[in-house]
């Protein structure tokens, strides 16, 4: 059977999502567990890579499993084999042509920035940190410039192999969490280049501080020059929050799961 | 000068508070930093030990420093030398006869219990976990039995050298954090035996589950038998929240700090 699985993980102790030789990776842990369950190798496709230290609240994977385990049992079985820094949130049957990466229509990332002079010891692995003057309203104004279809060449890590750097951002917001003294930025788009969210956040913080013009994103779209965006916010604040597909393959959705459960 | 310092730390990567050979400890990190600053050894007294994995929101230490550094500068200097899992929150001058441990009049501990079937990957280092049926109102009723002066022999880890196991609890509460699906228990008393809070929490959870009578604490006070309390909640959920002294030595208090600043 073909499965779609939604999971969350604390990225701190992983060398990222993607399998790498002699490294602890999320994909590696998942394939090891499924391989033990199936008694033969199982290859897992993820919606995309997350870097070392980057977290996920709703990463999605798909795989072909040699056998038919009801989704509820697959959920319990996988969770019993997961280390404490991964949790399986949802398991559903899906069509054989569903692919976690190629079928994805959009993704939502969240970035948490701790404010205040010193790094809170309990937040160091789960937020970025900005100890300087910040005006959230400037960031809120600036992020509106991201919405739409743009060439993100200025916001792509050098060394990437992807030639087409045009992406569409559907929404980009910044909210203030007064209780925790944090800024929460969210970016929802059809796709993101390598390090793109972390570069956008670093630039947004400089706009919020006043070191950049409030509409500097517009200028950076035009100059197409990574050197002018410069900063990259740390991995610890970044969360892959949700991956969007067509309705029929929504995790736990009636169409995908129960129709095949009959 | 004699200093009183309040600090917070994430206990995950420490082998507890107290110095141990070849182990990373909070006291060891503090004494190393102060020794570098003073260019001679500085001995630090803590309000008490915390075990490996136990956190502190308001641990208090005292020490004699060979020189006079204004508290604000000491705060900045120490924080610049601290690893990311320790933060210095307050520095004050104090009387030479102040001792973080012997002058303490009381302590407040907090214990966070994550509910829900599976361990949340982001909470595994910062909460205990109770996946079973729980009635918070039973715990709230039970904790009232702790208030007052009792013999805590049933709640002391075996192997302790302390003979007098009578302690006074001023307050013990259990609140429900709906947003995070957690129980928060707090214990305020004049002193706590080794592992006492973690044993009280394990027993309280069994009361909340219904496996023990709601007034089982009363029975356990009388039987004076550690075997009957049994469980010990994990270190990850425990926080030393505050240490109480006389008003004159309150951290940042006007009397202790500014009078000597003149």
Short mmCIF file of C-alpha atoms in Angstrom, two decimals:
data_model
loop_
_atom_site.label_atom_id
_atom_site.label_comp_id
_atom_site.label_asym_id
_atom_site.label_seq_id
_atom_site.Cartn_x
_atom_site.Cartn_y
_atom_site.Cartn_z
CA UNK A 1 0.00 0.00 0.00
CA UNK A 2 0.97 3.63 -0.53
CA UNK A 3 1.02 5.82 2.56
CA UNK A 4 1.14 9.50 3.37
CA UNK A 5 2.49 10.27 6.84
CA UNK A 6 2.59 13.60 8.68
CA UNK A 7 5.20 14.02 11.41
CA UNK A 8 6.81 16.56 13.72
CA UNK A 9 10.37 16.60 14.92
CA UNK A 10 12.80 18.55 17.00
CA UNK A 11 15.63 19.12 14.51
CA UNK A 12 18.29 19.83 17.14
CA UNK A 13 19.92 16.44 17.13
CA UNK A 14 19.48 15.60 13.46
CA UNK A 15 21.93 16.33 10.67
CA UNK A 16 18.88 17.50 8.74
CA UNK A 17 16.05 15.57 7.11
CA UNK A 18 17.85 13.91 4.21
CA UNK A 19 19.85 10.69 4.51
CA UNK A 20 23.61 11.23 4.71
CA UNK A 21 26.26 8.59 5.31
CA UNK A 22 27.12 8.05 9.01
CA UNK A 23 24.81 10.88 10.16
CA UNK A 24 21.62 10.78 12.19
CA UNK A 25 18.88 12.06 9.88
CA UNK A 26 15.08 12.06 10.02
CA UNK A 27 14.78 10.13 6.77
CA UNK A 28 17.35 7.64 8.04
CA UNK A 29 15.42 7.01 11.27
CA UNK A 30 12.14 6.60 9.35
CA UNK A 31 13.60 4.22 6.76
CA UNK A 32 15.27 2.18 9.48
CA UNK A 33 11.98 1.76 11.38
CA UNK A 34 9.96 0.93 8.25
CA UNK A 35 12.66 -1.46 7.09
CA UNK A 36 12.48 -3.33 10.40
CA UNK A 37 8.69 -3.42 10.21
CA UNK A 38 8.66 -4.65 6.58
CA UNK A 39 11.77 -6.84 6.88
CA UNK A 40 12.97 -5.30 3.62
CA UNK A 41 14.21 -1.83 2.61
CA UNK A 42 11.54 0.88 2.35
CA UNK A 43 12.37 4.15 0.60
CA UNK A 44 10.76 7.31 1.98
CA UNK A 45 10.11 10.50 -0.01
CA UNK A 46 9.88 13.72 2.00
CA UNK A 47 8.15 16.96 0.98
CA UNK A 48 11.59 18.55 1.10
CA UNK A 49 14.77 18.76 3.08
CA UNK A 50 15.10 20.56 6.36
CA UNK A 51 18.60 21.52 7.49
CA UNK A 52 20.35 20.49 10.65
CA UNK A 53 18.65 22.21 13.60
CA UNK A 54 15.50 23.09 11.63
CA UNK A 55 12.29 21.76 13.16
CA UNK A 56 9.08 20.43 11.66
CA UNK A 57 5.53 20.63 12.98
CA UNK A 58 4.03 19.08 9.86
CA UNK A 59 6.59 17.44 7.58
CA UNK A 60 4.98 15.04 5.11
CA UNK A 61 6.48 11.86 3.70
CA UNK A 62 5.16 9.22 1.31
CA UNK A 63 6.24 5.64 0.70
CA UNK A 64 5.23 2.31 -0.76
CA UNK A 65 4.93 -0.34 1.93
CA UNK A 66 5.06 -4.04 1.02
CA UNK A 67 1.88 -5.01 2.81
CA UNK A 68 -1.37 -3.57 4.10
CA UNK A 69 -1.26 -2.23 7.64
CA UNK A 70 -4.33 -0.16 8.62
CA UNK A 71 -3.33 3.51 9.10
CA UNK A 72 -4.17 3.46 12.84
CA UNK A 73 -1.90 0.48 13.40
CA UNK A 74 0.83 2.00 11.24
CA UNK A 75 0.59 5.16 13.39
CA UNK A 76 0.96 3.23 16.65
CA UNK A 77 3.63 0.93 15.27
CA UNK A 78 5.76 3.75 13.91
CA UNK A 79 5.41 5.85 17.06
CA UNK A 80 6.51 2.91 19.19
CA UNK A 81 9.71 2.78 17.14
CA UNK A 82 10.42 6.49 16.97
CA UNK A 83 12.99 8.22 19.17
CA UNK A 84 11.61 10.91 21.49
CA UNK A 85 12.47 13.73 19.09
CA UNK A 86 10.12 12.49 16.34
CA UNK A 87 6.37 12.07 16.61
CA UNK A 88 4.12 10.59 13.95
CA UNK A 89 0.97 12.74 13.86
CA UNK A 90 -1.09 11.20 11.08
CA UNK A 91 -1.07 8.22 8.74
CA UNK A 92 -3.35 7.84 5.70
CA UNK A 93 -3.60 5.62 2.65
CA UNK A 94 -3.02 7.58 -0.52
CA UNK A 95 -3.01 7.05 -4.29
CA UNK A 96 0.02 5.34 -5.79
CA UNK A 97 0.83 8.46 -7.80
CA UNK A 98 0.96 10.69 -4.71
CA UNK A 99 4.50 11.89 -3.98
CA UNK A 100 5.26 13.95 -0.87
CA UNK A 101 7.53 16.29 -2.81
CA UNK A 102 6.15 16.41 -6.36
CA UNK A 103 2.49 16.53 -5.32
CA UNK A 104 3.04 19.43 -2.88
CA UNK A 105 1.18 22.61 -3.88
CA UNK A 106 2.57 24.84 -1.17
CA UNK A 107 4.36 25.07 2.15
CA UNK A 108 4.11 27.15 5.26
CA UNK A 109 7.17 27.97 7.34
CA UNK A 110 7.20 29.64 10.75
CA UNK A 111 10.17 31.47 12.26
CA UNK A 112 10.33 32.34 15.98
CA UNK A 113 12.59 35.19 17.10
CA UNK A 114 13.28 35.65 20.81
CA UNK A 115 13.67 39.31 21.75
CA UNK A 116 15.39 40.66 24.85
CA UNK A 117 19.02 41.31 25.64
CA UNK A 118 20.13 37.79 26.52
CA UNK A 119 19.34 34.41 25.03
CA UNK A 120 16.83 32.57 27.23
CA UNK A 121 18.49 29.20 28.04
CA UNK A 122 15.19 27.41 27.40
CA UNK A 123 14.76 28.97 23.95
CA UNK A 124 18.24 28.63 22.51
CA UNK A 125 17.40 25.54 20.46
CA UNK A 126 13.90 26.67 19.46
CA UNK A 127 14.17 30.33 18.41
CA UNK A 128 16.48 32.77 16.73
CA UNK A 129 17.49 35.73 18.90
CA UNK A 130 17.45 39.45 18.14
CA UNK A 131 18.69 41.57 21.05
CA UNK A 132 18.47 44.96 19.29
CA UNK A 133 15.82 47.62 18.85
CA UNK A 134 12.88 46.32 16.81
CA UNK A 135 9.66 47.84 15.45
CA UNK A 136 7.32 44.98 14.52
CA UNK A 137 5.09 47.35 12.53
CA UNK A 138 7.97 47.98 10.11
CA UNK A 139 8.31 44.23 9.55
CA UNK A 140 4.56 43.88 9.11
CA UNK A 141 4.64 46.54 6.39
CA UNK A 142 7.73 45.07 4.75
CA UNK A 143 6.42 41.51 4.56
CA UNK A 144 3.49 42.67 2.41
CA UNK A 145 6.05 43.40 -0.34
CA UNK A 146 6.84 39.67 -0.47
CA UNK A 147 3.32 38.68 -1.44
CA UNK A 148 3.05 37.82 -5.12
CA UNK A 149 5.40 36.26 -7.68
CA UNK A 150 9.02 37.43 -7.52
CA UNK A 151 12.55 36.48 -8.49
CA UNK A 152 14.20 35.48 -5.19
CA UNK A 153 17.78 35.42 -6.49
CA UNK A 154 18.83 37.85 -3.71
CA UNK A 155 17.44 35.43 -1.13
CA UNK A 156 18.89 32.12 -2.33
CA UNK A 157 21.97 30.59 -0.74
CA UNK A 158 24.83 30.53 -3.22
CA UNK A 159 25.80 27.13 -4.52
CA UNK A 160 22.24 26.02 -5.22
CA UNK A 161 21.70 24.17 -8.49
CA UNK A 162 18.20 25.51 -9.13
CA UNK A 163 18.18 27.95 -12.04
CA UNK A 164 14.60 29.19 -11.81
CA UNK A 165 14.44 31.39 -8.72
CA UNK A 166 10.93 32.69 -9.26
CA UNK A 167 8.55 31.76 -6.47
CA UNK A 168 5.08 32.85 -5.39
CA UNK A 169 4.39 33.93 -1.82
CA UNK A 170 0.71 33.76 -0.88
CA UNK A 171 1.05 35.21 2.58
CA UNK A 172 3.75 36.56 4.89
CA UNK A 173 2.95 37.81 8.39
CA UNK A 174 4.63 38.93 11.59
CA UNK A 175 2.87 38.71 14.95
CA UNK A 176 4.08 39.66 18.40
CA UNK A 177 3.85 37.08 21.19
CA UNK A 178 3.86 39.41 24.20
CA UNK A 179 3.77 36.59 26.74
CA UNK A 180 6.95 34.99 25.45
CA UNK A 181 8.55 38.21 24.13
CA UNK A 182 8.88 36.72 20.68
CA UNK A 183 8.20 37.66 17.08
CA UNK A 184 6.54 34.98 14.99
CA UNK A 185 6.91 35.28 11.22
CA UNK A 186 5.06 32.99 8.83
CA UNK A 187 5.66 32.48 5.13
CA UNK A 188 3.21 30.60 2.92
CA UNK A 189 4.20 30.04 -0.68
CA UNK A 190 4.35 27.59 -3.56
CA UNK A 191 8.00 26.76 -2.89
CA UNK A 192 11.11 28.02 -1.15
CA UNK A 193 14.75 28.10 -2.27
CA UNK A 194 17.58 26.80 -0.11
CA UNK A 195 17.90 29.01 3.02
CA UNK A 196 15.36 31.43 1.56
CA UNK A 197 13.20 31.77 4.69
CA UNK A 198 16.22 32.28 6.93
CA UNK A 199 17.59 34.99 4.61
CA UNK A 200 14.16 36.67 4.43
CA UNK A 201 13.97 36.68 8.24
CA UNK A 202 17.45 38.16 8.66
CA UNK A 203 16.56 40.94 6.20
CA UNK A 204 13.17 41.52 7.86
CA UNK A 205 14.86 41.96 11.24
CA UNK A 206 17.22 44.58 9.80
CA UNK A 207 14.18 46.37 8.38
CA UNK A 208 12.52 46.18 11.80
CA UNK A 209 15.61 47.62 13.40
CA UNK A 210 15.67 50.55 10.97
CA UNK A 211 18.97 49.64 9.36
CA UNK A 212 17.18 49.02 6.05
CA UNK A 213 14.42 50.93 4.31
CA UNK A 214 10.97 49.51 5.04
CA UNK A 215 10.57 48.66 1.33
CA UNK A 216 14.04 47.18 0.90
CA UNK A 217 12.56 43.83 -0.19
CA UNK A 218 11.39 45.54 -3.41
CA UNK A 219 14.89 46.81 -4.11
CA UNK A 220 16.42 43.40 -3.37
CA UNK A 221 14.05 41.70 -5.82
CA UNK A 222 15.40 43.98 -8.53
CA UNK A 223 19.13 43.88 -7.82
CA UNK A 224 19.17 40.04 -7.78
CA UNK A 225 22.29 40.03 -5.62
CA UNK A 226 22.71 37.67 -2.67
CA UNK A 227 25.52 39.86 -1.30
CA UNK A 228 23.05 42.64 -0.58
CA UNK A 229 20.79 40.52 1.61
CA UNK A 230 23.79 39.13 3.50
CA UNK A 231 22.44 37.66 6.76
CA UNK A 232 20.97 34.22 7.41
CA UNK A 233 18.92 33.71 10.57
CA UNK A 234 19.90 30.62 12.60
CA UNK A 235 18.31 27.24 11.94
CA UNK A 236 17.01 26.93 15.52
CA UNK A 237 14.10 29.36 14.92
CA UNK A 238 12.77 27.72 11.76
CA UNK A 239 9.81 25.33 11.62
CA UNK A 240 8.29 23.61 8.59
CA UNK A 241 4.71 24.11 9.72
CA UNK A 242 2.53 22.64 7.00
CA UNK A 243 2.68 21.16 3.52
CA UNK A 244 -0.34 21.67 1.28
CA UNK A 245 -1.70 19.18 -1.25
CA UNK A 246 -4.95 18.76 -3.10
CA UNK A 247 -7.93 18.16 -0.86
CA UNK A 248 -8.15 14.48 -1.77
CA UNK A 249 -4.83 13.78 -0.08
CA UNK A 250 -5.30 15.94 3.01
CA UNK A 251 -3.91 14.05 6.04
CA UNK A 252 -6.71 12.22 7.74
CA UNK A 253 -9.10 13.46 5.07
CA UNK A 254 -12.15 11.30 4.43
CA UNK A 255 -11.47 10.79 0.74
CA UNK A 256 -7.97 9.40 0.99
CA UNK A 257 -8.30 7.31 4.11
CA UNK A 258 -11.74 5.86 4.62
CA UNK A 259 -12.42 5.06 0.99
CA UNK A 260 -9.56 2.60 1.02
CA UNK A 261 -10.32 1.40 4.49
CA UNK A 262 -13.52 -0.29 3.37
CA UNK B 1 33.05 42.02 47.99
CA UNK B 2 30.31 39.48 48.75
CA UNK B 3 27.79 38.83 46.00
CA UNK B 4 24.41 37.21 45.64
CA UNK B 5 23.59 36.08 42.10
CA UNK B 6 20.31 34.74 40.70
CA UNK B 7 20.50 32.58 37.59
CA UNK B 8 18.45 30.31 35.33
CA UNK B 9 19.66 27.27 33.48
CA UNK B 10 18.52 24.50 31.21
CA UNK B 11 19.69 21.44 33.15
CA UNK B 12 19.65 19.07 30.18
CA UNK B 13 23.35 19.13 29.44
CA UNK B 14 24.63 19.44 33.00
CA UNK B 15 25.54 16.60 35.33
CA UNK B 16 23.60 18.57 37.94
CA UNK B 17 24.48 21.72 39.84
CA UNK B 18 27.26 20.50 42.10
CA UNK B 19 30.90 20.19 41.04
CA UNK B 20 31.94 16.66 40.16
CA UNK B 21 35.25 15.54 38.71
CA UNK B 22 35.37 15.46 34.92
CA UNK B 23 31.69 16.39 34.58
CA UNK B 24 30.04 19.52 33.20
CA UNK B 25 28.22 21.09 36.15
CA UNK B 26 26.61 24.49 36.76
CA UNK B 27 28.84 25.22 39.75
CA UNK B 28 31.88 24.21 37.71
CA UNK B 29 30.98 26.58 34.85
CA UNK B 30 30.38 29.44 37.31
CA UNK B 31 33.59 28.89 39.26
CA UNK B 32 35.57 28.63 36.02
CA UNK B 33 34.20 31.98 34.78
CA UNK B 34 34.70 33.76 38.11
CA UNK B 35 38.20 32.29 38.41
CA UNK B 36 39.12 33.66 34.99
CA UNK B 37 37.67 37.05 35.93
CA UNK B 38 39.46 37.18 39.29
CA UNK B 39 42.64 35.43 38.12
CA UNK B 40 42.41 33.28 41.27
CA UNK B 41 40.04 30.52 42.42
CA UNK B 42 36.56 31.66 43.53
CA UNK B 43 34.35 29.26 45.47
CA UNK B 44 30.62 29.46 44.84
CA UNK B 45 27.90 28.38 47.31
CA UNK B 46 24.54 27.39 45.79
CA UNK B 47 21.15 27.36 47.52
CA UNK B 48 21.14 23.63 46.95
CA UNK B 49 21.90 20.96 44.41
CA UNK B 50 19.80 20.26 41.37
CA UNK B 51 20.19 16.87 39.72
CA UNK B 52 21.20 16.16 36.15
CA UNK B 53 18.40 17.27 33.84
CA UNK B 54 16.68 19.42 36.49
CA UNK B 55 16.21 23.06 35.45
CA UNK B 56 16.35 26.32 37.38
CA UNK B 57 14.44 29.53 36.81
CA UNK B 58 15.81 31.18 39.96
CA UNK B 59 18.78 29.35 41.44
CA UNK B 60 20.73 31.55 43.89
CA UNK B 61 24.46 31.46 44.57
CA UNK B 62 26.73 33.51 46.84
CA UNK B 63 30.48 34.06 46.77
CA UNK B 64 33.30 36.25 47.97
CA UNK B 65 35.01 38.02 45.11
CA UNK B 66 38.52 39.41 45.49
CA UNK B 67 37.72 42.89 44.25
CA UNK B 68 34.82 45.30 43.81
CA UNK B 69 32.98 45.05 40.52
CA UNK B 70 29.69 46.98 40.42
CA UNK B 71 26.75 44.53 40.20
CA UNK B 72 25.69 45.75 36.74
CA UNK B 73 29.17 45.13 35.37
CA UNK B 74 29.38 41.76 37.11
CA UNK B 75 26.05 40.84 35.47
CA UNK B 76 27.27 41.78 31.99
CA UNK B 77 30.70 40.26 32.52
CA UNK B 78 29.35 36.95 33.78
CA UNK B 79 26.71 36.71 31.04
CA UNK B 80 29.37 37.29 28.38
CA UNK B 81 31.23 34.26 29.75
CA UNK B 82 28.24 31.96 30.24
CA UNK B 83 27.34 29.17 27.80
CA UNK B 84 23.93 29.51 26.14
CA UNK B 85 22.26 27.19 28.65
CA UNK B 86 22.92 29.48 31.63
CA UNK B 87 21.67 33.03 32.06
CA UNK B 88 22.58 35.36 34.91
CA UNK B 89 19.39 37.19 35.87
CA UNK B 90 20.45 39.37 38.79
CA UNK B 91 23.57 40.38 40.71
CA UNK B 92 23.55 42.21 44.07
CA UNK B 93 26.02 43.05 46.78
CA UNK B 94 25.15 41.27 50.00
CA UNK B 95 26.35 41.04 53.61
CA UNK B 96 29.42 38.91 54.24
CA UNK B 97 27.37 36.57 56.45
CA UNK B 98 24.86 35.85 53.69
CA UNK B 99 25.10 32.26 52.44
CA UNK B 100 22.99 31.07 49.52
CA UNK B 101 22.24 27.79 51.26
CA UNK B 102 22.24 28.51 54.99
CA UNK B 103 20.40 31.83 54.70
CA UNK B 104 17.58 30.36 52.60
CA UNK B 105 14.20 30.48 54.29
CA UNK B 106 12.24 28.59 51.67
CA UNK B 107 12.14 27.31 48.13
CA UNK B 108 9.58 26.98 45.41
CA UNK B 109 9.71 24.15 42.87
CA UNK B 110 7.58 23.80 39.76
CA UNK B 111 6.88 20.55 37.95
CA UNK B 112 5.45 20.46 34.41
CA UNK B 113 3.65 17.32 33.23
CA UNK B 114 2.80 16.96 29.54
CA UNK B 115 -0.47 15.11 29.00
CA UNK B 116 -1.56 13.35 25.81
CA UNK B 117 -0.78 9.94 24.42
CA UNK B 118 2.63 10.63 22.91
CA UNK B 119 5.58 12.66 24.10
CA UNK B 120 5.74 15.97 22.22
CA UNK B 121 9.26 16.09 20.67
CA UNK B 122 9.59 19.74 21.73
CA UNK B 123 8.72 18.99 25.36
CA UNK B 124 10.74 15.87 26.03
CA UNK B 125 13.55 17.75 27.82
CA UNK B 126 11.29 20.24 29.61
CA UNK B 127 8.37 18.25 31.03
CA UNK B 128 7.49 14.92 32.53
CA UNK B 129 4.86 12.96 30.59
CA UNK B 130 1.69 11.24 31.81
CA UNK B 131 -0.25 9.55 28.98
CA UNK B 132 -2.98 8.03 31.16
CA UNK B 133 -6.37 9.15 32.43
CA UNK B 134 -6.05 12.08 34.83
CA UNK B 135 -8.46 14.11 36.98
CA UNK B 136 -6.72 17.35 37.98
CA UNK B 137 -9.36 18.04 40.64
CA UNK B 138 -8.24 14.91 42.53
CA UNK B 139 -4.66 16.18 42.52
CA UNK B 140 -5.82 19.62 43.65
CA UNK B 141 -7.62 18.04 46.61
CA UNK B 142 -4.71 15.74 47.43
CA UNK B 143 -2.05 18.47 47.42
CA UNK B 144 -3.88 20.29 50.21
CA UNK B 145 -2.92 17.38 52.48
CA UNK B 146 0.72 18.32 52.00
CA UNK B 147 0.34 21.77 53.50
CA UNK B 148 1.72 21.94 57.03
CA UNK B 149 4.57 20.23 58.87
CA UNK B 150 5.02 16.53 58.16
CA UNK B 151 7.53 13.70 58.28
CA UNK B 152 8.45 13.07 54.63
CA UNK B 153 10.27 9.76 55.18
CA UNK B 154 8.01 8.10 52.59
CA UNK B 155 9.07 10.72 50.05
CA UNK B 156 12.83 10.76 50.52
CA UNK B 157 15.17 8.90 48.18
CA UNK B 158 16.92 6.10 50.03
CA UNK B 159 20.61 6.63 50.64
CA UNK B 160 20.24 10.17 51.88
CA UNK B 161 22.28 11.08 54.95
CA UNK B 162 19.76 13.51 56.42
CA UNK B 163 18.17 12.10 59.56
CA UNK B 164 15.52 14.74 60.20
CA UNK B 165 12.90 14.26 57.51
CA UNK B 166 10.39 16.74 58.89
CA UNK B 167 9.66 19.60 56.52
CA UNK B 168 7.02 22.31 56.28
CA UNK B 169 5.08 22.88 53.07
CA UNK B 170 3.50 26.34 52.87
CA UNK B 171 1.67 25.80 49.61
CA UNK B 172 1.14 23.08 47.01
CA UNK B 173 -0.97 23.65 43.91
CA UNK B 174 -1.90 22.05 40.60
CA UNK B 175 -3.09 24.13 37.66
CA UNK B 176 -4.12 23.05 34.18
CA UNK B 177 -2.49 24.74 31.21
CA UNK B 178 -5.14 24.06 28.56
CA UNK B 179 -3.17 25.71 25.74
CA UNK B 180 -0.18 23.44 26.19
CA UNK B 181 -2.10 20.43 27.54
CA UNK B 182 0.04 20.37 30.66
CA UNK B 183 -0.37 20.11 34.41
CA UNK B 184 1.72 22.54 36.43
CA UNK B 185 2.36 21.62 40.06
CA UNK B 186 4.09 23.98 42.47
CA UNK B 187 5.53 23.23 45.89
CA UNK B 188 6.60 25.97 48.30
CA UNK B 189 8.22 24.92 51.54
CA UNK B 190 11.03 25.51 53.99
CA UNK B 191 13.14 22.73 52.53
CA UNK B 192 12.99 19.61 50.39
CA UNK B 193 14.66 16.22 50.75
CA UNK B 194 16.56 14.54 47.96
CA UNK B 195 14.13 13.66 45.11
CA UNK B 196 11.20 14.67 47.33
CA UNK B 197 9.39 16.80 44.75
CA UNK B 198 9.75 14.17 42.04
CA UNK B 199 8.37 11.48 44.37
CA UNK B 200 5.48 13.74 45.43
CA UNK B 201 4.64 14.37 41.76
CA UNK B 202 4.70 10.66 40.86
CA UNK B 203 2.36 9.93 43.77
CA UNK B 204 0.09 12.88 42.89
CA UNK B 205 -0.25 11.58 39.32
CA UNK B 206 -1.31 8.16 40.60
CA UNK B 207 -3.88 9.88 42.79
CA UNK B 208 -5.07 11.87 39.75
CA UNK B 209 -5.38 8.67 37.78
CA UNK B 210 -7.48 7.02 40.51
CA UNK B 211 -4.96 4.30 41.32
CA UNK B 212 -4.52 5.78 44.80
CA UNK B 213 -7.01 7.17 47.28
CA UNK B 214 -7.36 10.93 47.06
CA UNK B 215 -6.03 11.23 50.64
CA UNK B 216 -3.18 8.75 50.20
CA UNK B 217 -0.61 11.43 51.13
CA UNK B 218 -1.99 11.31 54.70
CA UNK B 219 -1.51 7.56 54.86
CA UNK B 220 2.00 7.81 53.42
CA UNK B 221 3.01 10.37 56.05
CA UNK B 222 2.08 7.81 58.71
CA UNK B 223 3.60 4.65 57.26
CA UNK B 224 7.01 6.33 56.75
CA UNK B 225 7.91 3.84 54.02
CA UNK B 226 9.58 4.87 50.78
CA UNK B 227 8.55 1.55 49.18
CA UNK B 228 4.91 2.60 49.31
CA UNK B 229 5.40 5.83 47.36
CA UNK B 230 7.53 3.99 44.77
CA UNK B 231 7.59 6.23 41.66
CA UNK B 232 9.91 9.15 40.91
CA UNK B 233 8.87 11.57 38.16
CA UNK B 234 11.63 12.31 35.62
CA UNK B 235 14.11 15.14 36.15
CA UNK B 236 13.14 16.87 32.89
CA UNK B 237 9.90 18.29 34.32
CA UNK B 238 11.41 19.82 37.47
CA UNK B 239 12.32 23.51 37.86
CA UNK B 240 13.81 25.24 40.91
CA UNK B 241 11.65 28.34 40.56
CA UNK B 242 12.59 30.60 43.46
CA UNK B 243 14.65 30.69 46.64
CA UNK B 244 13.38 32.87 49.47
CA UNK B 245 15.53 34.88 51.90
CA UNK B 246 14.92 37.75 54.30
CA UNK B 247 13.82 40.94 52.61
CA UNK B 248 17.18 42.62 53.12
CA UNK B 249 18.84 40.20 50.75
CA UNK B 250 16.15 40.06 48.09
CA UNK B 251 17.80 40.00 44.65
CA UNK B 252 17.92 43.51 43.28
CA UNK B 253 16.37 44.79 46.47
CA UNK B 254 17.17 48.37 47.41
CA UNK B 255 18.61 47.53 50.82
CA UNK B 256 21.23 45.05 49.71
CA UNK B 257 22.38 46.67 46.50
CA UNK B 258 22.17 50.41 46.57
CA UNK B 259 23.31 50.88 50.16
CA UNK B 260 26.66 49.41 49.27
CA UNK B 261 26.74 51.11 45.88
CA UNK B 262 27.14 54.55 47.48
#
